[in-house]
mmCIF file of C-alpha atoms in Angstrom:
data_model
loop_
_atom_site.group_PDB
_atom_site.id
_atom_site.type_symbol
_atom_site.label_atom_id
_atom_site.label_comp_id
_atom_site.label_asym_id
_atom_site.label_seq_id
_atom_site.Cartn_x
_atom_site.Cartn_y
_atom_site.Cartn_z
ATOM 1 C CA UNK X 115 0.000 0.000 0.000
ATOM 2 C CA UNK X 116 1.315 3.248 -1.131
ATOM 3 C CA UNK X 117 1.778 5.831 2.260
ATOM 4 C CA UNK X 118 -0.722 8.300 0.372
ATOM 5 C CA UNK X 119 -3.333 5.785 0.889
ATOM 6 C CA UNK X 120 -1.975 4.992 4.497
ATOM 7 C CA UNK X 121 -2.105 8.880 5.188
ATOM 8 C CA UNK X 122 -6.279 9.103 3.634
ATOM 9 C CA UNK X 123 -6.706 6.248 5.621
ATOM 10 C CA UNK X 124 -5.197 7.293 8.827
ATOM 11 C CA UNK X 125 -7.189 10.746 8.849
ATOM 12 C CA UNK X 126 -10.012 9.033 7.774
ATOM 13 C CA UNK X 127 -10.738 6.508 10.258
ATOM 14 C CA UNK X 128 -10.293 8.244 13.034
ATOM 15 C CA UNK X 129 -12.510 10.909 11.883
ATOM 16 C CA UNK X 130 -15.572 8.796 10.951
ATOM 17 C CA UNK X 131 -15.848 6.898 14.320
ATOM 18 C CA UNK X 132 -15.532 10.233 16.199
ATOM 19 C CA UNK X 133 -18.337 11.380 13.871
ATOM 20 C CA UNK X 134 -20.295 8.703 14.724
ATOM 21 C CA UNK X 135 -19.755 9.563 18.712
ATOM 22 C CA UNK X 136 -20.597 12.930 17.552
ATOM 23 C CA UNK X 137 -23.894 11.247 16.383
ATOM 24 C CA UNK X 138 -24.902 9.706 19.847
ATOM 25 C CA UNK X 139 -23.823 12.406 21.687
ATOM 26 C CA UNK X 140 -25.662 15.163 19.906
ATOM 27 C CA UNK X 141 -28.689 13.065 20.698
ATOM 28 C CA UNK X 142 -27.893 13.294 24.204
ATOM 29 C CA UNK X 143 -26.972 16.629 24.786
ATOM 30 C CA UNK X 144 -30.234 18.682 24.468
ATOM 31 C CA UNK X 145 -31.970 15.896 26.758
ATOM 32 C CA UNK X 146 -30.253 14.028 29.340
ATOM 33 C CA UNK X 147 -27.073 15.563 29.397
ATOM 34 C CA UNK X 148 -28.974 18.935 30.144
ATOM 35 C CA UNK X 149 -30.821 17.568 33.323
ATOM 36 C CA UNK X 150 -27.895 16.238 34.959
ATOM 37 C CA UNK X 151 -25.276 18.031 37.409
ATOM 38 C CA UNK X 152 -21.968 18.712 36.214
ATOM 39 C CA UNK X 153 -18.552 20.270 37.858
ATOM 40 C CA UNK X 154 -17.922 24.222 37.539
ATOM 41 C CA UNK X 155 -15.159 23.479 34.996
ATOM 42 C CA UNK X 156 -17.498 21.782 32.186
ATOM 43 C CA UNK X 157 -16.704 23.496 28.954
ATOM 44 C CA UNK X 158 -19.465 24.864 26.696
ATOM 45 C CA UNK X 159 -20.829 22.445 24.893
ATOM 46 C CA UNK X 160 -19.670 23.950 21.573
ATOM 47 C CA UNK X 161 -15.601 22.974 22.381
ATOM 48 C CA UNK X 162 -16.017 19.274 22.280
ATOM 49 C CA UNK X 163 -16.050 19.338 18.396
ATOM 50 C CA UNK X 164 -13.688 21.840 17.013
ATOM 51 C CA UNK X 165 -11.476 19.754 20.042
ATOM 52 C CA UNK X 166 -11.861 15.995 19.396
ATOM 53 C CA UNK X 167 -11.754 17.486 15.605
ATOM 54 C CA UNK X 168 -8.421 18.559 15.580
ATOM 55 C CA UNK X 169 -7.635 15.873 18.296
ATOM 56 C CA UNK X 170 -8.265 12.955 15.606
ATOM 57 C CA UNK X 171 -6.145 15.006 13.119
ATOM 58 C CA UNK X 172 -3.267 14.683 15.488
ATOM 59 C CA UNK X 173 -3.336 11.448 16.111
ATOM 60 C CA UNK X 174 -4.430 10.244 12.082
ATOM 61 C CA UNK X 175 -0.927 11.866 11.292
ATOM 62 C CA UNK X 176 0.700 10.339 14.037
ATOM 63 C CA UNK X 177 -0.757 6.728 13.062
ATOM 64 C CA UNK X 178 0.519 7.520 9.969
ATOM 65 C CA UNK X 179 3.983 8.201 10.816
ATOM 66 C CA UNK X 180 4.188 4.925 12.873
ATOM 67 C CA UNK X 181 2.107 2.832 9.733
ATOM 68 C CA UNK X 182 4.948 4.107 7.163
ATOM 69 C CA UNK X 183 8.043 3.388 8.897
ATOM 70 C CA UNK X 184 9.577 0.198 8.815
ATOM 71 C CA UNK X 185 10.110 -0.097 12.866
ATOM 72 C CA UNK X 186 10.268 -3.830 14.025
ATOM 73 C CA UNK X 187 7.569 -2.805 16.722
ATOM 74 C CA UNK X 188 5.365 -1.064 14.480
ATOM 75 C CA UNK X 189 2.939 -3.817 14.319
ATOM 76 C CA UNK X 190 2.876 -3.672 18.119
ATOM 77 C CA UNK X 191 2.240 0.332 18.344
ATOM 78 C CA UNK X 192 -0.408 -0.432 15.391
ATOM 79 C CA UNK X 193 -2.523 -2.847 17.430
ATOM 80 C CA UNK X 194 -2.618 -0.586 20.651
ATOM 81 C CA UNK X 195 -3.389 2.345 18.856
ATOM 82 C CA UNK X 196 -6.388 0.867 16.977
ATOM 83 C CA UNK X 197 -7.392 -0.822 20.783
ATOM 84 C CA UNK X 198 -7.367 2.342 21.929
ATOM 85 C CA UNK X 199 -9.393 3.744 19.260
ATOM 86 C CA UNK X 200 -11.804 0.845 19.982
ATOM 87 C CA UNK X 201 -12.218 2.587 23.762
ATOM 88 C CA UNK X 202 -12.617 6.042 22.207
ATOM 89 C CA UNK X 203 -15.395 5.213 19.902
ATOM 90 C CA UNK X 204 -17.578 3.196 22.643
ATOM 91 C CA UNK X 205 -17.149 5.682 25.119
ATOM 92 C CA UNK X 206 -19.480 8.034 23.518
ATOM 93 C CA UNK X 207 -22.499 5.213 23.345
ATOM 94 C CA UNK X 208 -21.535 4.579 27.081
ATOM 95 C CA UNK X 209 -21.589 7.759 28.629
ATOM 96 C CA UNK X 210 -24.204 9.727 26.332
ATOM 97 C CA UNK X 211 -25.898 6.873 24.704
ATOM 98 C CA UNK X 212 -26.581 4.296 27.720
ATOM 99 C CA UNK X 213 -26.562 7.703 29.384
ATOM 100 C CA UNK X 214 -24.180 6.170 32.099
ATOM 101 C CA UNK X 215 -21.621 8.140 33.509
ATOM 102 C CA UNK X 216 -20.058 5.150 35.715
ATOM 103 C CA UNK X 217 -20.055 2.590 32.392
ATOM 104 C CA UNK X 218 -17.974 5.629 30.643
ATOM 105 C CA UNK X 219 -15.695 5.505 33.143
ATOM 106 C CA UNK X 220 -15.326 1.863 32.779
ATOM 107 C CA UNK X 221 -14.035 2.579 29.213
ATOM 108 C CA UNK X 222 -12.262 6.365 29.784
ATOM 109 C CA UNK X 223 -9.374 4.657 32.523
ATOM 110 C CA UNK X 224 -8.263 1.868 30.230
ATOM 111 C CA UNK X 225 -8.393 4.202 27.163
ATOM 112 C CA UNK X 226 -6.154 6.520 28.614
ATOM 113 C CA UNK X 227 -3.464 3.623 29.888
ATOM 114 C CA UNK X 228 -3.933 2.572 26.390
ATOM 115 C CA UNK X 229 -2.958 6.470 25.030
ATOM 116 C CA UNK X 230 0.009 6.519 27.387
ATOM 117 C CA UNK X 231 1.115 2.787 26.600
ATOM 118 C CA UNK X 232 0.936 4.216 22.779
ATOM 119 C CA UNK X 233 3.036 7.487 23.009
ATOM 120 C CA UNK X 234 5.727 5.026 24.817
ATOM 121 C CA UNK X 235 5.546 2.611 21.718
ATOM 122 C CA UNK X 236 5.067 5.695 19.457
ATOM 123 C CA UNK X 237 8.472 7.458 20.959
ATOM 124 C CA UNK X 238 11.181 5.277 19.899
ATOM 125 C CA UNK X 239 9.696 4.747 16.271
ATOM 126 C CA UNK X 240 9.193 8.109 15.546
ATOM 127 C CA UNK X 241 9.089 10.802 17.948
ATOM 128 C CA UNK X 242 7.025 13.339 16.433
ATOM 129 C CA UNK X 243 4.307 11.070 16.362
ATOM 130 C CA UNK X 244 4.197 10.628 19.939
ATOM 131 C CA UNK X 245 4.146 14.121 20.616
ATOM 132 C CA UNK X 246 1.384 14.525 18.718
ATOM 133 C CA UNK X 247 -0.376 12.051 21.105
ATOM 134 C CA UNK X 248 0.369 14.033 23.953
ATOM 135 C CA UNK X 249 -2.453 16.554 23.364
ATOM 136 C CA UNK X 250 -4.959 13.776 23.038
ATOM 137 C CA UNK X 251 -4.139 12.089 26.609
ATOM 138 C CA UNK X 252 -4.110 15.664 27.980
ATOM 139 C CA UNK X 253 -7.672 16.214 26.785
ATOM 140 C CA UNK X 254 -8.816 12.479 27.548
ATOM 141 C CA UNK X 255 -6.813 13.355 31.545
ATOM 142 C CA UNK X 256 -9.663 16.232 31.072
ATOM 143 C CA UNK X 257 -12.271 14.051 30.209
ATOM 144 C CA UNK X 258 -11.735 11.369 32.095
ATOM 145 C CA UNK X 259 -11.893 13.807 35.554
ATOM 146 C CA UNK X 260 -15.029 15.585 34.096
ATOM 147 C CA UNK X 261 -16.539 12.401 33.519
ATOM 148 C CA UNK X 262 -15.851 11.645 37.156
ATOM 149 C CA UNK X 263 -17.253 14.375 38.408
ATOM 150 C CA UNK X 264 -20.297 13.886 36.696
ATOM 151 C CA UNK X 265 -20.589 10.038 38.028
ATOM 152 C CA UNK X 266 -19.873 11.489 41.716
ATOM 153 C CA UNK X 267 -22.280 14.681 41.376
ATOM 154 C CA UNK X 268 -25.156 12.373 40.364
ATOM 155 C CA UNK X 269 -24.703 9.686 42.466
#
């Protein structure tokens, strides 16, 4: 496979199952997600998709710096990215969809030992892709404590 395809691919992916997060969570937002309490630090609702936008930009080019090189652990750092990616796409159906703040954080504290056990692979295959991780398990640290917050303030 030619790396032009591997690059379309790599920005593609990611995209499409955050758009289909997107999906379940827009469904969610004017309803349940309304009635519930959250923590003083939520962010408008309007930052989560110019965020997890750019967010799946970052790491499509960094899955596509690991997917062209010709690492001897690249396969490795390829199946814990996409495992990860697994966790980021159900955790939208979790928390918004099953409207289930505990189940979401089920899925947020293995994604994000997933993220970090990626950037580690990522690092010694190519550097600049994971550093272009490290925004994404900054936002998901966010997340993940929002998400919290949200389980313990409607307890």
């Amino acid at each position: 496979m030619n790396n032009t395809l591997k690059l379309v691919i790599s920005i593609v992916v990611p995209q499409l199952l955050g758009g289909l997060g997107a999906l379940v969570t827009v469904a969610s937002i004017g309803s349940w997600y309304q009635s519930i309490e959250k923590p003083f630090f939520t962010p408008p609702s309007w930052v989560f998709g110019p965020a997890w936008t750019l967010l799946y930009l970052m790491m499509g080019l960094a899955v596509y710096l690991i997917w062209k090189s010709q690492h001897p652990f690249k396969k490795q750092a390829l199946v814990v990215f996409i495992a990860q990616l697994v966790l980021n796409a159900i955790w939208s159906p979790a928390f918004f969809g099953l409207e289930s703040p505990i189940l979401g954080l089920v899925i947020i504290i293995p994604l994000w030992v997933l993220i970090l056990i990626c950037i580690r692979l990522f690092f010694p295959i190519n550097k600049i892709a994971a550093y272009l991780m490290i925004p994404y398990i900054l936002w998901v640290s966010f997340a993940m404590l929002l998400n919290a917050s949200i389980w313990y303030l409607n307890l």
